[in-house]
PDB file of C-alpha atoms in Angstrom:
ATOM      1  CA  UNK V 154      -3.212 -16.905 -20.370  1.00 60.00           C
ATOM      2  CA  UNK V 155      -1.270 -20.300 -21.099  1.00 80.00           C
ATOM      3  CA  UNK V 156       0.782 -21.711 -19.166  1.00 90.00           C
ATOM      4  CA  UNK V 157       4.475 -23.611 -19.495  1.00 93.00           C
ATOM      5  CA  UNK V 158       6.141 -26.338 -17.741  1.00 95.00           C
ATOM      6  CA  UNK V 159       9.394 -25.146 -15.617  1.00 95.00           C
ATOM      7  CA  UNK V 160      11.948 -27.000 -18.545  1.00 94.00           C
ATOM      8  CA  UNK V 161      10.464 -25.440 -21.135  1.00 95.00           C
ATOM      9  CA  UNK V 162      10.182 -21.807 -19.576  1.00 95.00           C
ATOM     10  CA  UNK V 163      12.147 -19.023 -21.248  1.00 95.00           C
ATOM     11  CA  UNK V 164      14.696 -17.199 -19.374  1.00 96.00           C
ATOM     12  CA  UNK V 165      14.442 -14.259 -17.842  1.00 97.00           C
ATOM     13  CA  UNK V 166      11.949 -15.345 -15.768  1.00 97.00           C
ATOM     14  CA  UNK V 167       9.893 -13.227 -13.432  1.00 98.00           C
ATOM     15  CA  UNK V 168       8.924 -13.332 -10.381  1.00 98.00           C
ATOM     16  CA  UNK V 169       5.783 -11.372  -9.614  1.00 97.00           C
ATOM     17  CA  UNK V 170       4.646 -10.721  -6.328  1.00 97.00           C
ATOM     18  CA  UNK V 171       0.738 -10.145  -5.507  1.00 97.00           C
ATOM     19  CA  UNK V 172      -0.209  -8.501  -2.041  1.00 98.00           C
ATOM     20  CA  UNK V 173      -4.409  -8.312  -2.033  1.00 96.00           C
ATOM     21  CA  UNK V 174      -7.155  -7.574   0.473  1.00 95.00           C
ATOM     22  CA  UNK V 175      -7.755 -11.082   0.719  1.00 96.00           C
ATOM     23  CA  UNK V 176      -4.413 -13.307  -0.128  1.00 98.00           C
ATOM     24  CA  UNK V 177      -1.085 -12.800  -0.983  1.00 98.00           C
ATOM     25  CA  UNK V 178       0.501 -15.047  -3.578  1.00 97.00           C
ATOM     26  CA  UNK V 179       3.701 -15.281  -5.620  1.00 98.00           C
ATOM     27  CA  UNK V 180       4.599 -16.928  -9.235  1.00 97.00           C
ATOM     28  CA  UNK V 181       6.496 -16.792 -11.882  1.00 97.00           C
ATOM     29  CA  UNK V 182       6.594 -15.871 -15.809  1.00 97.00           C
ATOM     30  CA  UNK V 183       9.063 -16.860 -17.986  1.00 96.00           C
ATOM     31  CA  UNK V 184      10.576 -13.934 -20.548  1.00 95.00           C
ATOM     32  CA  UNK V 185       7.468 -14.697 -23.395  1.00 94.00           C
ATOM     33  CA  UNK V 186       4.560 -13.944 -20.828  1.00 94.00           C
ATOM     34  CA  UNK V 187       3.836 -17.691 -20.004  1.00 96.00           C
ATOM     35  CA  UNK V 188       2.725 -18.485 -16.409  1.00 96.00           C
ATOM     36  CA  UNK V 189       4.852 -21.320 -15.191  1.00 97.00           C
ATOM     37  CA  UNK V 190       3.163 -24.197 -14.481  1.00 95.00           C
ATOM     38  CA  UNK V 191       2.903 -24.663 -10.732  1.00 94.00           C
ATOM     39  CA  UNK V 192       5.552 -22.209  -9.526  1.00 95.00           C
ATOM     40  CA  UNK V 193       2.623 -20.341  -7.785  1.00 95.00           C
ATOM     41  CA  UNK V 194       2.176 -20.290  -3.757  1.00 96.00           C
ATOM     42  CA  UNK V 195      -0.934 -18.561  -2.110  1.00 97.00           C
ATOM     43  CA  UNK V 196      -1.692 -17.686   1.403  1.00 98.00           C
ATOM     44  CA  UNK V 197      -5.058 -16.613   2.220  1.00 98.00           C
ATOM     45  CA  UNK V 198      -5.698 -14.020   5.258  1.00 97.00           C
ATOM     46  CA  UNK V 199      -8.741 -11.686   6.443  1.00 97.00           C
ATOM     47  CA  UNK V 200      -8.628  -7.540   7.235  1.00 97.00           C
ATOM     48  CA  UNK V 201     -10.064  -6.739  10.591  1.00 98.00           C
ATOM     49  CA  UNK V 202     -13.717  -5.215  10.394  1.00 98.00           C
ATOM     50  CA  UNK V 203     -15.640  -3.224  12.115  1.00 98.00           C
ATOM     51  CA  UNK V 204     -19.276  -2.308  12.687  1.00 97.00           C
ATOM     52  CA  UNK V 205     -18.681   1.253  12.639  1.00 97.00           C
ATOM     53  CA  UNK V 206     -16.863   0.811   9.248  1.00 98.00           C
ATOM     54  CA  UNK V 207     -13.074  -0.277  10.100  1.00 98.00           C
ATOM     55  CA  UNK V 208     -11.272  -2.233   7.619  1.00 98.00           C
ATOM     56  CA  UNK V 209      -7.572  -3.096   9.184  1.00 98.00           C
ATOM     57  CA  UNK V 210      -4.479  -5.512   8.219  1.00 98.00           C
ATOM     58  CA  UNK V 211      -1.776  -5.934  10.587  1.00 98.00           C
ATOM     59  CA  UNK V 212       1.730  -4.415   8.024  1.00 98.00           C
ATOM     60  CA  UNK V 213       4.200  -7.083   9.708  1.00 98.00           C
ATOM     61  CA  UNK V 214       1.841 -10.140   8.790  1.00 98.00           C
ATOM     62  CA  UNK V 215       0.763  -9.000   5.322  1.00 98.00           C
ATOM     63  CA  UNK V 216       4.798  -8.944   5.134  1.00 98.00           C
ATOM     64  CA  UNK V 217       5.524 -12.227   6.238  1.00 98.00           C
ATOM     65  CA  UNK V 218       2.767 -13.875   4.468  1.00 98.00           C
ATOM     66  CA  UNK V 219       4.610 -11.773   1.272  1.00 98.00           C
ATOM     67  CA  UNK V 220       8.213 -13.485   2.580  1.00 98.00           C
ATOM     68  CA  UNK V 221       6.846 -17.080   2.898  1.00 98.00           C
ATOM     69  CA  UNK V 222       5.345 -17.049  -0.462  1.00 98.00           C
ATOM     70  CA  UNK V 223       8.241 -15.422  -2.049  1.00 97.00           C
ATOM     71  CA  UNK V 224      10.387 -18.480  -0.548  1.00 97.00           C
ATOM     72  CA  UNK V 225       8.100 -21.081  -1.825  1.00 96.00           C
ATOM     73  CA  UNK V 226       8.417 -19.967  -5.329  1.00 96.00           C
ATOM     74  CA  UNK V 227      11.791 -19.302  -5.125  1.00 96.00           C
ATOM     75  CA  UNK V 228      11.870 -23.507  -3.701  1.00 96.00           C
ATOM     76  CA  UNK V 229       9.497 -24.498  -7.001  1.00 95.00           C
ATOM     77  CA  UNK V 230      11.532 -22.279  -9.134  1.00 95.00           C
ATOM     78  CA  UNK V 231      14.378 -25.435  -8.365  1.00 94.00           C
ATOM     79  CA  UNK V 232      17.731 -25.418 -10.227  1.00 93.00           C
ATOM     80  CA  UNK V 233      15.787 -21.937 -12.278  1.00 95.00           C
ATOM     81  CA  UNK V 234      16.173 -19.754  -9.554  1.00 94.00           C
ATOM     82  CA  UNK V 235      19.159 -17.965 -10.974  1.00 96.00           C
ATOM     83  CA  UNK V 236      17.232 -17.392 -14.040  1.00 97.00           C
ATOM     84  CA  UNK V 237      15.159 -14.767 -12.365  1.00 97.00           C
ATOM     85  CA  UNK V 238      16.177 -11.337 -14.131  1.00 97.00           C
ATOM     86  CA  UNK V 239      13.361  -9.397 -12.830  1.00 96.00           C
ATOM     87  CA  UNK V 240      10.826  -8.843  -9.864  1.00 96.00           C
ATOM     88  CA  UNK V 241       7.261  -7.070 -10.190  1.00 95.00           C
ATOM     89  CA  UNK V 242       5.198  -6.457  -7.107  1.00 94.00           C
ATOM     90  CA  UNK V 243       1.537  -5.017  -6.987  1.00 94.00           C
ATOM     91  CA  UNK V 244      -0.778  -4.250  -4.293  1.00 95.00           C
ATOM     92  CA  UNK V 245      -3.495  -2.213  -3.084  1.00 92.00           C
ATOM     93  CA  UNK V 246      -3.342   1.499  -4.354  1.00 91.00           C
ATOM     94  CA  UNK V 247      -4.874   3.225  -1.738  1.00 93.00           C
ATOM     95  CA  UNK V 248      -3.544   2.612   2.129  1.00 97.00           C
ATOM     96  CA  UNK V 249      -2.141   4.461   4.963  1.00 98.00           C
ATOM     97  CA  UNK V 250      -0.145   3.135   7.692  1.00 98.00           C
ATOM     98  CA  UNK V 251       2.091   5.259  10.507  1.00 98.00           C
ATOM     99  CA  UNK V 252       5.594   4.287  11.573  1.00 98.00           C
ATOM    100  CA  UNK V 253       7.814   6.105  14.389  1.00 98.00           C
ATOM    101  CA  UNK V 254      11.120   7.538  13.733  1.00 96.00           C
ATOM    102  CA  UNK V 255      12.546   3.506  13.998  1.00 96.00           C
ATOM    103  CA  UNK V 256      10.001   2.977  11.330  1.00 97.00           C
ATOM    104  CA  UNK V 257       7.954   0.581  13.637  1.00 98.00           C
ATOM    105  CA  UNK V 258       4.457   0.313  12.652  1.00 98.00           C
ATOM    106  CA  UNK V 259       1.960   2.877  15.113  1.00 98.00           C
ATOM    107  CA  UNK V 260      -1.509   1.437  13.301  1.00 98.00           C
ATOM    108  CA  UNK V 261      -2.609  -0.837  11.233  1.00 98.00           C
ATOM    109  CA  UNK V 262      -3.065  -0.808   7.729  1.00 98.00           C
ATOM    110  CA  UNK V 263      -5.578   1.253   7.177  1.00 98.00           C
ATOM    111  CA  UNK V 264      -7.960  -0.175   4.005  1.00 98.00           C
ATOM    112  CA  UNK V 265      -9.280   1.888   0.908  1.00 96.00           C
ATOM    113  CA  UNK V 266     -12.521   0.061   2.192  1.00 97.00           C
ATOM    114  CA  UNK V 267     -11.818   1.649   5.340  1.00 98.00           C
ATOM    115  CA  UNK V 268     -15.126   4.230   6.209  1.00 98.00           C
ATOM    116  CA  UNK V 269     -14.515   5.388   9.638  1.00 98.00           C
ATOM    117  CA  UNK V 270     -13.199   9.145   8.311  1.00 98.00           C
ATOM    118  CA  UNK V 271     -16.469   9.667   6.000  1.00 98.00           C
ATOM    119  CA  UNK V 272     -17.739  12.245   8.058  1.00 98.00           C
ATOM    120  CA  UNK V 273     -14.247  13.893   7.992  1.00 98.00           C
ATOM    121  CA  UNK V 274     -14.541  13.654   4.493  1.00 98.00           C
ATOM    122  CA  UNK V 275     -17.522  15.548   4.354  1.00 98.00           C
ATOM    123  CA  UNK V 276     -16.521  17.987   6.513  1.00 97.00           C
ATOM    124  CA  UNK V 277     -13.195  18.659   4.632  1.00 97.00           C
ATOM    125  CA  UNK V 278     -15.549  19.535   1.287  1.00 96.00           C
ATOM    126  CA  UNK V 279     -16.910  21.815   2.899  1.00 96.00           C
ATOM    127  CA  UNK V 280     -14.322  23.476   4.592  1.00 94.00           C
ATOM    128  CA  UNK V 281     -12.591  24.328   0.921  1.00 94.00           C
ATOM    129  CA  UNK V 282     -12.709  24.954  -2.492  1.00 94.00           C
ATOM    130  CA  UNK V 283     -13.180  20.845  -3.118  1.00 95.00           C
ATOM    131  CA  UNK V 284     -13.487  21.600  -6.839  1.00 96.00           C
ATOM    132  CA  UNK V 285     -10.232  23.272  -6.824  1.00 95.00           C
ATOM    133  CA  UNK V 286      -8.403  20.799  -4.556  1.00 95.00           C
ATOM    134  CA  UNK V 287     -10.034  18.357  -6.990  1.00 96.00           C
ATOM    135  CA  UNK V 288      -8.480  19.598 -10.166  1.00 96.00           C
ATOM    136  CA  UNK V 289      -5.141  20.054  -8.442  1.00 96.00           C
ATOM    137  CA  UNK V 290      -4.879  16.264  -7.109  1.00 96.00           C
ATOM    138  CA  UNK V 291      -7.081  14.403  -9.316  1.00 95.00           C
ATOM    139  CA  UNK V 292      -8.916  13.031  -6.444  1.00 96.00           C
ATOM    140  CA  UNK V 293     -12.323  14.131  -4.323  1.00 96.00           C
ATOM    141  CA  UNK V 294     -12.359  14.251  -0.483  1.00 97.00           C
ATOM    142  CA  UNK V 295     -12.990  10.399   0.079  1.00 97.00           C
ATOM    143  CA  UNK V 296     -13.034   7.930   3.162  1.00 98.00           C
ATOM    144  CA  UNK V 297     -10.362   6.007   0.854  1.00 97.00           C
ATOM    145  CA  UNK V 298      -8.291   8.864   0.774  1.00 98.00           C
ATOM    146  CA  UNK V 299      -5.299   9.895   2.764  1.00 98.00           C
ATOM    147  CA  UNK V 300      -7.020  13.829   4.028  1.00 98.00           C
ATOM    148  CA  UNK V 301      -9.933  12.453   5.687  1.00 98.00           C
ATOM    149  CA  UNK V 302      -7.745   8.811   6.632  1.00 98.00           C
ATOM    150  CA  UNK V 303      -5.145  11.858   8.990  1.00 98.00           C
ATOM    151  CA  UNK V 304      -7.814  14.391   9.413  1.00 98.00           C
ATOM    152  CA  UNK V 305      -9.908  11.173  11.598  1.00 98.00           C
ATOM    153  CA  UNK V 306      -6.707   9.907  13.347  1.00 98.00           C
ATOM    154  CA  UNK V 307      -5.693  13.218  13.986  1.00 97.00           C
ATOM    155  CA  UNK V 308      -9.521  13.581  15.640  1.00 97.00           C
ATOM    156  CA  UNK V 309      -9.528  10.235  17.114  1.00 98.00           C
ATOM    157  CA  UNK V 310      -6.506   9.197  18.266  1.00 97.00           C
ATOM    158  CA  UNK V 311      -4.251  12.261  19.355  1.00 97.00           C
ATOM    159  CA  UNK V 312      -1.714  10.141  21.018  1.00 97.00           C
ATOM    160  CA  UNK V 313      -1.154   7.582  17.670  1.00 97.00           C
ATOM    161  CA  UNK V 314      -0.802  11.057  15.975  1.00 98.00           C
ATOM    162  CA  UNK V 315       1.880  12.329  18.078  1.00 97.00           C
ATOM    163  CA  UNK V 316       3.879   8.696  17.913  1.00 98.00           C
ATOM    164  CA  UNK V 317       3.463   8.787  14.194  1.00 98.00           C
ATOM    165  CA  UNK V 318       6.739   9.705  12.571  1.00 97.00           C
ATOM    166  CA  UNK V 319       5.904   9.056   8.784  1.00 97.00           C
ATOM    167  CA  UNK V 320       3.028   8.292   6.494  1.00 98.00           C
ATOM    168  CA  UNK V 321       2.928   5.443   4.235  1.00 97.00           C
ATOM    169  CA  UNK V 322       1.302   3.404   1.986  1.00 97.00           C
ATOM    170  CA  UNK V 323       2.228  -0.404   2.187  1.00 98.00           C
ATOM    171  CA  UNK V 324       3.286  -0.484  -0.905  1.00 97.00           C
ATOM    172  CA  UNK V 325       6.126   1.786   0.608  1.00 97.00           C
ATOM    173  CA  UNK V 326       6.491  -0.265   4.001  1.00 98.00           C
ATOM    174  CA  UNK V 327       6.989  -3.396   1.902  1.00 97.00           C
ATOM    175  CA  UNK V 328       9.450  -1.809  -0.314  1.00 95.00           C
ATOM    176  CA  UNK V 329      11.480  -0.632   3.044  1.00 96.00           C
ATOM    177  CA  UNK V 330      11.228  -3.854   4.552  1.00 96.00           C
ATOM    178  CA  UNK V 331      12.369  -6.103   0.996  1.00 94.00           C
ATOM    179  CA  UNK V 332      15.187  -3.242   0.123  1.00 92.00           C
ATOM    180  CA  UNK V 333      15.841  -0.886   3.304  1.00 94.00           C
ATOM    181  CA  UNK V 334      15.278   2.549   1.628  1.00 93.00           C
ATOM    182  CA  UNK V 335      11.910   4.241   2.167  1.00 93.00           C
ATOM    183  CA  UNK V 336      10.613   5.774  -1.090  1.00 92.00           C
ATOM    184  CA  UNK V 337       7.291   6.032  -2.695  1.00 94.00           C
ATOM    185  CA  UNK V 338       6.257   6.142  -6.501  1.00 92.00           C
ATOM    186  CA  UNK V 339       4.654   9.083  -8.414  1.00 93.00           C
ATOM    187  CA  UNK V 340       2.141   6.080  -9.251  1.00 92.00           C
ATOM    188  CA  UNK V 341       1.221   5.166  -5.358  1.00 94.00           C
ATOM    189  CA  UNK V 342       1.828   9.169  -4.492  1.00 95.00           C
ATOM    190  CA  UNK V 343      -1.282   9.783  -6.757  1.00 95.00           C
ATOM    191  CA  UNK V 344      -3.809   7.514  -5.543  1.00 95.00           C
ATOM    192  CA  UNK V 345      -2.901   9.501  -1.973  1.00 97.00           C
ATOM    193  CA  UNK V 346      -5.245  13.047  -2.322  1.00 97.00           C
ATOM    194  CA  UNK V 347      -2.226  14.579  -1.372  1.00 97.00           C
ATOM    195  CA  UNK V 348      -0.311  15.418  -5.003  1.00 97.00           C
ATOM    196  CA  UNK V 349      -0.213  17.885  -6.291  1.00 95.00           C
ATOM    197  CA  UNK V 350      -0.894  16.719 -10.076  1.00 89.00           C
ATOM    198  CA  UNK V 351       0.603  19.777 -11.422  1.00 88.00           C
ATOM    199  CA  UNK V 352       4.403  19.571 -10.081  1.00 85.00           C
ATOM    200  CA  UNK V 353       4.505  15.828  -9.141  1.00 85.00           C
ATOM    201  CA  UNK V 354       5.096  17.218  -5.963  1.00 93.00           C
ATOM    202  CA  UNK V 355       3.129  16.990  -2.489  1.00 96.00           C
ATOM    203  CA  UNK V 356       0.494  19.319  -2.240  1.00 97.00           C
ATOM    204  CA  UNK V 357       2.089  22.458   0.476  1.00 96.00           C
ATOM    205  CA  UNK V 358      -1.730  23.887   1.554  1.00 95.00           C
ATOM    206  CA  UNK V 359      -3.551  20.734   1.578  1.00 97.00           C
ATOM    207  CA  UNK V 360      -0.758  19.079   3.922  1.00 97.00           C
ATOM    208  CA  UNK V 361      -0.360  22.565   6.235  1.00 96.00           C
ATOM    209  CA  UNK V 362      -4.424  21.890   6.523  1.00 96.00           C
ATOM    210  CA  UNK V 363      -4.107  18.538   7.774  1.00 97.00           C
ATOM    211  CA  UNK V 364      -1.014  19.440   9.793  1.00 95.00           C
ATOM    212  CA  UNK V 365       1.820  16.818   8.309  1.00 96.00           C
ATOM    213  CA  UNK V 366       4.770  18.141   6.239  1.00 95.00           C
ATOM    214  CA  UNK V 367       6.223  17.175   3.286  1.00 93.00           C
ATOM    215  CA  UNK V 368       8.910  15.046   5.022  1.00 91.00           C
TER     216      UNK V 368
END
């Protein structure tokens, strides 16, 4: 992809937003595609890993490493800033974080790389008609996956479970904390295990299994 010097970069601009398992990093387009030439800041950080398979982020870091990088480009962006029409943000598809009822964080991020709830994941294929459950969501029982992600903390952790008000991806905790309204996407629902593919709509028996509700 070419880029374009900052003068010659055609309005709208946008500002895209990249949150990844091993920086975070923020830039800007202009309104034909073009990269603009260096609007871009990058921070670099590392999950938290474990021999026994944990792969962790802290949620409030990954979000100010997203905030500082968002003000840098905004500061190379220079007398263009108003020219920004539009904002597109991508990350990781598949997460899970808790939060209590204030919507403070109760674990970590908790990485598609993440392996700690394979055996849970076996155990849940066994337990039901995985074919089924696999037509009906679109995804197998997985350590990547949310089922065998709360089927493990429910297991391992009983007292994170009980502090845990809401599920989320970061995708969703990052939205909260930019806009202040927690909502998800039909795109970052699906990549979940817990969709029903069907309806667009969360999956009643699956979640009754795992003992969360829809809300």
């Amino acid at each position: 992809m070419h880029d374009i010097g900052l003068a010659e970069a055609t309005s709208p601009l946008i500002l895209a937003i990249d949150v990844g398992t091993s920086s975070v990093r923020a830039l800007l387009f202009d309104g034909r595609g073009a990269q603009v030439r260096d609007s871009e800041h990058q921070l670099r950080h590392r999950l938290a890993t474990t021999h026994d398979g944990g792969a962790t982020a802290d949620p409030d870091v990954l979000v100010e490493l997203v905030f500082s990088c968002i003000d840098h480009a905004l500061a190379n962006a220079q007398t263009r800033r108003d020219d920004i029409g539009a904002v597109a943000t991508t990350t990781f598809w598949h997460s899970l974080m808790g939060v209590d009822e204030r919507l403070v964080p109760t674990t970590p991020v908790l990485m598609w790389s993440d392996t700690r709830s394979g055996e849970d994941a076996r155990q849940l294929a066994s337990d039901v008609d995985a074919e089924r459950l696999h037509a009906e969501t679109g995804c197998r029982f997985h350590s990547s996956y949310w089922p065998a992600k709360l089927r493990w903390l429910r297991r391992v952790s009983p007292a994170t479970w009980r502090a845990t008000h809401r599920w989320l991806s970061f995708a969703d905790y990052l939205s909260w904390r930019i806009h202040g309204e927690l909502t998800t996407s039909i795109s970052m629902a699906s990549g979940t295990g817990l969709l029903n593919a069907n309806g667009a709509s969360w999956h009643e028996p699956l979640l009754e299994r795992l003992g969360v509700t829809a809300e």
